[in-house]
Coordinates of C-alpha atoms in Angstrom, one line a residue:
P1 CA -21.9 19.0 38.1
N2 CA -19.0 16.6 37.5
S3 CA -21.4 13.7 38.0
A4 CA -23.8 15.1 35.5
K5 CA -21.1 15.5 32.9
D6 CA -20.1 11.9 33.3
G7 CA -23.6 10.7 32.9
S8 CA -24.0 9.7 36.6
F9 CA -27.4 10.7 37.9
S10 CA -27.2 9.6 41.5
S11 CA -29.2 11.7 43.9
L12 CA -27.7 14.3 46.2
E13 CA -28.9 12.4 49.2
S14 CA -26.6 9.5 48.4
H15 CA -23.6 11.9 48.9
V16 CA -24.7 13.2 52.3
P17 CA -23.9 10.9 55.1
S18 CA -26.9 10.1 57.3
P19 CA -26.6 9.7 61.1
V20 CA -26.9 6.0 60.6
K21 CA -24.1 6.0 58.2
Q22 CA -21.9 8.0 60.5
E23 CA -22.6 5.5 63.3
Q24 CA -21.6 2.7 60.9
V25 CA -18.4 4.4 60.1
K26 CA -17.6 4.9 63.8
A27 CA -18.4 1.2 64.4
E28 CA -16.1 0.1 61.7
T29 CA -13.2 2.0 63.0
L30 CA -13.3 0.6 66.5
P31 CA -10.3 -1.5 67.5
D32 CA -10.9 -5.2 67.2
P33 CA -9.8 -7.1 70.3
N34 CA -9.0 -10.1 68.0
A35 CA -6.9 -8.1 65.6
K36 CA -3.6 -9.2 67.2
I37 CA -4.6 -12.9 66.9
L38 CA -5.6 -12.4 63.2
H39 CA -2.3 -10.7 62.4
E40 CA -0.3 -13.6 63.8
D41 CA -2.1 -15.9 61.3
W42 CA -1.4 -13.8 58.2
D43 CA 0.8 -15.5 55.6
D44 CA 2.0 -12.3 53.9
I45 CA 5.7 -11.6 54.3
P46 CA 6.6 -7.9 54.6
P47 CA 8.9 -6.7 51.8
S48 CA 12.6 -7.1 52.5
S49 CA 14.8 -4.1 52.8
A50 CA 17.1 -3.1 49.9
L51 CA 20.0 -3.3 52.4
E52 CA 19.2 -6.9 53.6
E53 CA 21.9 -9.4 52.8
I54 CA 20.9 -12.4 50.7
S55 CA 22.7 -15.7 50.0
E56 CA 24.4 -16.4 46.7
E57 CA 21.8 -19.1 45.9
E58 CA 19.0 -16.6 46.3
A59 CA 20.8 -14.1 44.1
I60 CA 21.1 -16.6 41.3
H61 CA 17.4 -16.9 41.0
I62 CA 16.8 -13.1 40.7
I63 CA 15.7 -12.3 37.1
A64 CA 16.3 -8.8 36.1
E65 CA 14.1 -7.2 33.4
P66 CA 16.2 -6.3 30.3
L67 CA 16.8 -2.6 29.9
L68 CA 15.2 -0.7 27.0
P69 CA 18.0 0.3 24.6
H70 CA 18.6 4.0 24.6
Q71 CA 19.6 3.9 20.9
S72 CA 19.3 1.3 18.2
S73 CA 19.4 1.1 14.4
T74 CA 16.7 -1.5 14.3
L75 CA 13.2 -1.8 15.7
R76 CA 13.7 -5.4 16.4
D77 CA 15.6 -4.5 19.6
Y78 CA 12.4 -2.8 20.9
V79 CA 9.8 -5.4 20.1
D80 CA 10.2 -7.3 23.5
H81 CA 9.7 -4.0 25.4
S82 CA 6.8 -2.5 23.3
E83 CA 3.3 -3.9 23.3
T84 CA 2.6 -1.7 20.3
L85 CA 5.4 -3.1 18.2
A86 CA 4.6 -6.7 19.2
K87 CA 1.0 -6.3 18.1
L88 CA 2.0 -4.7 14.8
V89 CA 4.3 -7.6 14.1
H90 CA 1.5 -10.0 14.9
L91 CA -0.7 -8.1 12.5
G92 CA 1.9 -8.7 9.7
V93 CA 3.8 -5.5 9.7
D94 CA 7.4 -5.9 8.4
L95 CA 9.4 -3.7 10.8
S96 CA 12.6 -4.3 8.8
Q97 CA 10.9 -2.4 5.9
V98 CA 9.2 0.2 8.1
E99 CA 12.5 1.3 9.6
K100 CA 13.9 2.1 6.1
R101 CA 11.3 4.8 5.8
Q102 CA 12.2 8.3 7.1
K103 CA 11.3 8.7 10.7
A104 CA 8.8 5.9 10.6
G105 CA 10.5 3.9 13.3
Q106 CA 10.5 6.8 15.7
L107 CA 6.8 7.3 14.9
L108 CA 5.8 3.8 15.9
L109 CA 7.7 4.0 19.2
T110 CA 5.6 7.0 20.2
L111 CA 2.2 5.4 19.5
D112 CA 0.0 3.5 21.8
F113 CA -1.8 0.6 20.2
E114 CA -5.1 1.0 21.9
K115 CA -5.2 4.8 21.9
D116 CA -3.7 5.6 18.5
I117 CA -3.6 2.6 16.2
K118 CA -6.7 0.6 16.9
K119 CA -9.0 3.4 15.6
I120 CA -7.0 3.6 12.3
L121 CA -7.2 -0.1 11.8
L122 CA -11.0 -0.1 12.3
F123 CA -11.2 2.8 9.8
L124 CA -9.2 0.9 7.2
K125 CA -11.4 -2.1 7.6
D126 CA -14.5 0.1 7.2
V127 CA -13.0 1.5 4.0
G128 CA -12.6 -2.1 2.7
V129 CA -9.0 -3.1 3.3
E130 CA -9.0 -6.8 4.0
D131 CA -7.7 -8.2 7.3
N132 CA -4.8 -10.0 5.6
Q133 CA -3.8 -6.8 3.9
L134 CA -3.6 -4.6 7.0
G135 CA 0.0 -5.6 7.7
P136 CA 1.3 -5.1 4.2
F137 CA -0.6 -1.8 4.0
L138 CA 1.0 -0.4 7.2
T139 CA 4.4 -1.7 6.1
K140 CA 4.1 0.5 3.0
N141 CA 2.5 3.4 4.7
P142 CA 3.1 3.6 8.5
Y143 CA 2.5 7.3 8.4
I144 CA -1.3 6.9 8.2
L145 CA -1.2 5.9 11.9
A146 CA -0.3 9.6 12.8
E147 CA -3.1 11.0 10.6
D148 CA -6.2 12.6 12.2
L149 CA -9.1 10.3 11.9
E150 CA -11.6 13.0 10.9
A151 CA -9.3 14.1 8.1
L152 CA -9.1 10.6 6.7
E153 CA -12.9 10.3 6.8
T154 CA -13.2 13.6 5.0
R155 CA -11.0 12.3 2.2
V156 CA -13.1 9.2 1.8
A157 CA -16.2 11.3 1.8
Y158 CA -14.7 13.4 -1.0
L159 CA -14.1 10.3 -3.2
K160 CA -17.7 9.2 -2.6
S161 CA -18.9 12.7 -3.6
K162 CA -17.0 12.1 -6.9
K163 CA -19.2 9.0 -7.5
F164 CA -16.5 6.5 -6.7
G165 CA -18.2 3.4 -5.3
E166 CA -17.2 1.7 -2.0
A167 CA -15.6 -1.3 -3.8
E168 CA -13.7 1.1 -6.1
I169 CA -12.4 3.2 -3.1
A170 CA -11.4 0.0 -1.3
Q171 CA -9.4 -1.1 -4.4
M172 CA -7.8 2.3 -4.8
V173 CA -6.7 2.6 -1.2
S174 CA -5.4 -1.0 -1.1
R175 CA -3.4 -0.6 -4.3
A176 CA -2.1 3.0 -3.5
P177 CA -1.5 3.0 0.3
Y178 CA -0.5 6.7 0.3
L179 CA -3.7 7.8 -1.3
L180 CA -5.4 8.9 1.9
L181 CA -2.4 11.0 3.0
F182 CA -3.4 13.5 0.3
S183 CA -5.7 16.3 1.3
V184 CA -9.0 16.8 -0.5
E185 CA -7.5 19.8 -2.4
R186 CA -4.6 17.8 -3.7
L187 CA -6.8 14.9 -4.8
D188 CA -9.1 17.3 -6.6
N189 CA -6.2 19.0 -8.3
R190 CA -4.8 15.7 -9.5
L191 CA -8.1 14.5 -10.9
G192 CA -8.4 17.8 -12.7
F193 CA -4.9 17.5 -14.1
F194 CA -5.5 14.1 -15.8
K195 CA -8.9 15.3 -17.1
K196 CA -7.4 18.4 -18.6
E197 CA -4.0 17.0 -19.9
L198 CA -5.6 14.0 -21.5
G199 CA -8.8 15.6 -22.6
L200 CA -10.8 12.8 -21.0
S201 CA -14.4 12.9 -19.8
V202 CA -15.2 12.7 -16.1
K203 CA -16.1 9.0 -16.4
K204 CA -13.0 8.1 -18.3
T205 CA -10.8 10.0 -15.8
K206 CA -12.4 8.0 -13.0
D207 CA -11.9 4.7 -14.8
L208 CA -8.2 5.7 -15.4
V209 CA -7.4 6.3 -11.8
I210 CA -9.4 3.3 -10.6
R211 CA -7.2 1.0 -12.7
L212 CA -4.0 2.8 -11.8
P213 CA -4.6 4.7 -8.5
R214 CA -0.9 5.5 -8.0
L215 CA -1.4 8.1 -10.7
L216 CA -3.0 10.2 -7.9
T217 CA 0.0 9.7 -5.5
G218 CA 3.0 9.9 -7.9
K219 CA 4.8 12.9 -9.2
L220 CA 3.1 14.8 -12.0
E221 CA 6.2 16.1 -13.8
P222 CA 7.3 12.7 -15.1
V223 CA 3.7 12.2 -16.5
K224 CA 4.0 15.6 -18.3
E225 CA 7.3 14.5 -19.8
T226 CA 5.9 11.2 -21.0
L227 CA 3.0 12.9 -22.7
Q228 CA 5.5 15.2 -24.4
V229 CA 7.6 12.3 -25.6
C230 CA 4.6 10.5 -27.0
Q231 CA 3.5 13.6 -28.9
I232 CA 6.7 15.4 -30.0
E233 CA 9.3 12.5 -30.3
L234 CA 7.1 9.5 -31.2
G235 CA 4.7 11.5 -33.3
F236 CA 1.3 10.4 -31.9
Q237 CA -1.7 12.7 -32.3
R238 CA -3.6 13.9 -29.2
D239 CA -6.5 11.6 -29.8
E240 CA -4.2 8.7 -30.3
I241 CA -2.5 9.4 -27.0
Q242 CA -5.9 9.5 -25.3
R243 CA -6.7 6.0 -26.6
I244 CA -3.3 4.7 -25.7
V245 CA -3.4 6.0 -22.1
F246 CA -7.0 4.9 -21.5
K247 CA -6.2 1.3 -22.7
T248 CA -2.8 1.1 -21.0
P249 CA -2.5 3.6 -18.1
K250 CA 0.9 2.2 -17.1
I251 CA 2.4 3.9 -20.1
L252 CA 2.3 7.1 -18.1
T253 CA 4.7 5.8 -15.5
A254 CA 6.9 3.8 -17.9
S255 CA 10.6 4.6 -18.4
K256 CA 10.9 7.2 -21.2
K257 CA 14.1 5.5 -22.4
R258 CA 12.4 2.1 -22.7
L259 CA 9.4 3.8 -24.3
R260 CA 11.6 5.3 -27.0
Q261 CA 13.5 2.1 -27.6
T262 CA 10.4 0.0 -27.9
F263 CA 8.7 2.4 -30.3
D264 CA 11.8 2.6 -32.4
Y265 CA 12.0 -1.1 -32.9
L266 CA 8.2 -1.5 -33.5
H267 CA 7.9 1.4 -35.9
N268 CA 11.2 1.6 -37.6
V269 CA 12.4 -2.0 -37.7
M270 CA 9.1 -3.9 -37.8
G271 CA 7.3 -1.2 -39.8
I272 CA 4.2 -1.0 -37.5
P273 CA 2.3 2.3 -38.2
H274 CA 1.0 4.7 -35.5
H275 CA -2.6 3.6 -35.9
M276 CA -1.7 0.0 -35.3
L277 CA 0.2 0.8 -32.2
T278 CA -2.8 2.8 -31.0
R279 CA -4.9 -0.3 -31.4
F280 CA -2.5 -2.5 -29.4
P281 CA -0.7 -0.2 -26.9
Q282 CA -0.2 -3.1 -24.5
V283 CA 2.8 -3.9 -26.7
F284 CA 4.7 -1.1 -24.9
N285 CA 4.4 -3.0 -21.6
S286 CA 6.3 -6.0 -23.1
K287 CA 10.0 -6.5 -22.8
L288 CA 11.8 -5.4 -25.9
L289 CA 13.9 -8.6 -25.9
R290 CA 10.7 -10.7 -26.2
I291 CA 9.4 -8.6 -29.1
R292 CA 12.8 -8.8 -30.9
E293 CA 13.2 -12.6 -30.4
R294 CA 9.8 -13.4 -31.7
H295 CA 9.9 -11.0 -34.6
M296 CA 13.2 -12.4 -35.7
F297 CA 12.0 -16.0 -35.5
L298 CA 8.9 -15.1 -37.6
T299 CA 11.1 -13.3 -40.1
F300 CA 13.3 -16.4 -40.3
L301 CA 10.2 -18.5 -41.0
G302 CA 8.8 -15.9 -43.5
R303 CA 5.7 -15.3 -41.3
A304 CA 6.3 -11.8 -40.0
Q305 CA 3.1 -10.3 -41.3
Y306 CA 1.5 -7.5 -39.3
D307 CA -0.8 -6.0 -41.9
P308 CA -4.5 -6.9 -41.2
A309 CA -5.3 -6.5 -44.9
Q310 CA -2.8 -9.3 -45.8
P311 CA -3.2 -13.1 -45.3
S312 CA -1.6 -14.8 -42.4
Y313 CA -1.9 -11.6 -40.4
I314 CA -0.4 -11.6 -36.9
S315 CA -1.7 -9.1 -34.4
L316 CA 0.7 -7.4 -31.9
D317 CA -1.4 -8.8 -29.1
Q318 CA -0.7 -12.3 -30.3
L319 CA 2.9 -11.5 -30.8
V320 CA 3.6 -10.5 -27.2
S321 CA 0.9 -12.0 -24.9
L322 CA 0.9 -15.7 -25.8
P323 CA 3.1 -18.2 -23.9
D324 CA 6.1 -19.6 -25.9
E325 CA 4.5 -23.0 -26.5
V326 CA 1.3 -21.4 -27.9
F327 CA 3.1 -18.8 -29.9
C328 CA 5.2 -21.5 -31.6
T329 CA 2.5 -23.9 -32.4
E330 CA -0.3 -21.5 -33.3
I331 CA 1.5 -18.4 -34.6
A332 CA 4.9 -19.5 -35.9
K333 CA 3.6 -23.0 -36.9
A334 CA 6.8 -24.5 -35.4
S335 CA 7.9 -26.5 -32.4
I336 CA 9.2 -25.0 -29.2
Q337 CA 12.5 -26.9 -29.8
D338 CA 12.8 -25.1 -33.2
F339 CA 12.4 -21.7 -31.4
E340 CA 14.9 -22.6 -28.7
K341 CA 17.4 -23.8 -31.3
F342 CA 17.0 -20.5 -33.2
L343 CA 17.5 -18.4 -30.1
K344 CA 20.9 -20.1 -29.6
T345 CA 22.1 -18.8 -33.0
L346 CA 21.4 -15.1 -32.0

């Protein structure tokens, strides 16, 4: 029965010794009269006894294997003793970063590369993680190596059932390494959260998390707080918040303090109305210092005009996105030297 289970289908006769085979066995066990002569010609040297005395010169040439440290604060001390760690380093995993993550170092020391890790690497490659990204991926998320392969495949199947394409899933997994640690239930709840809170369609919800997949892995409470700040403190309407978030998803993970300060300067100092900020929400991703310096320079030149109904209109996109040289020559109609000289007066 054991042979059948292993896929071995040799006949029963091959396991029953025939009389001929028995005679051969007996013949093979007969003493060889030449055995003594052959033994004298062998070059093998029997192993020496542990109590055998050796010379100092022989002792010098004995190389002892270094002992595996019983305890260490760094994985580097284990690399020379662990084939698994050595292969991970060769793959591009930064062990100095891994050991900063809670219990990640202990996890790697318990894994076997061939038995535990290789199958996860093949899975990640099938998902679409590039070879040169495997090391950085595992540096950020070593915990995936302890996940059940079937569970990981189920989560990818769920994303496919939600009409995420293979290239989109590869992009999401690469940019949000912790994504596949989330169960199907948690992923489904988070997609439902953004759809409900923002009032987005299914398609727009998908597009949102494709562009910023860490929305699915980050904490939801800060997102709720940001939405409340936009609506209650900054005074945006629900439909305006929808458009702002869809155009600039990163605003959901931005610092609320920075968000308030940027809005205050744009709206109360520069006089930009809500509907204009809704059209160019990328301005919230810019450094406030950059906005302030350029606005003050344009004001000094008498060119700070942000009303599209007026001549010499300057859009917020032009204000923050252009390099200094282009901003000076095309928007401010001045030289870069003039801009640098002005900044020294601030």
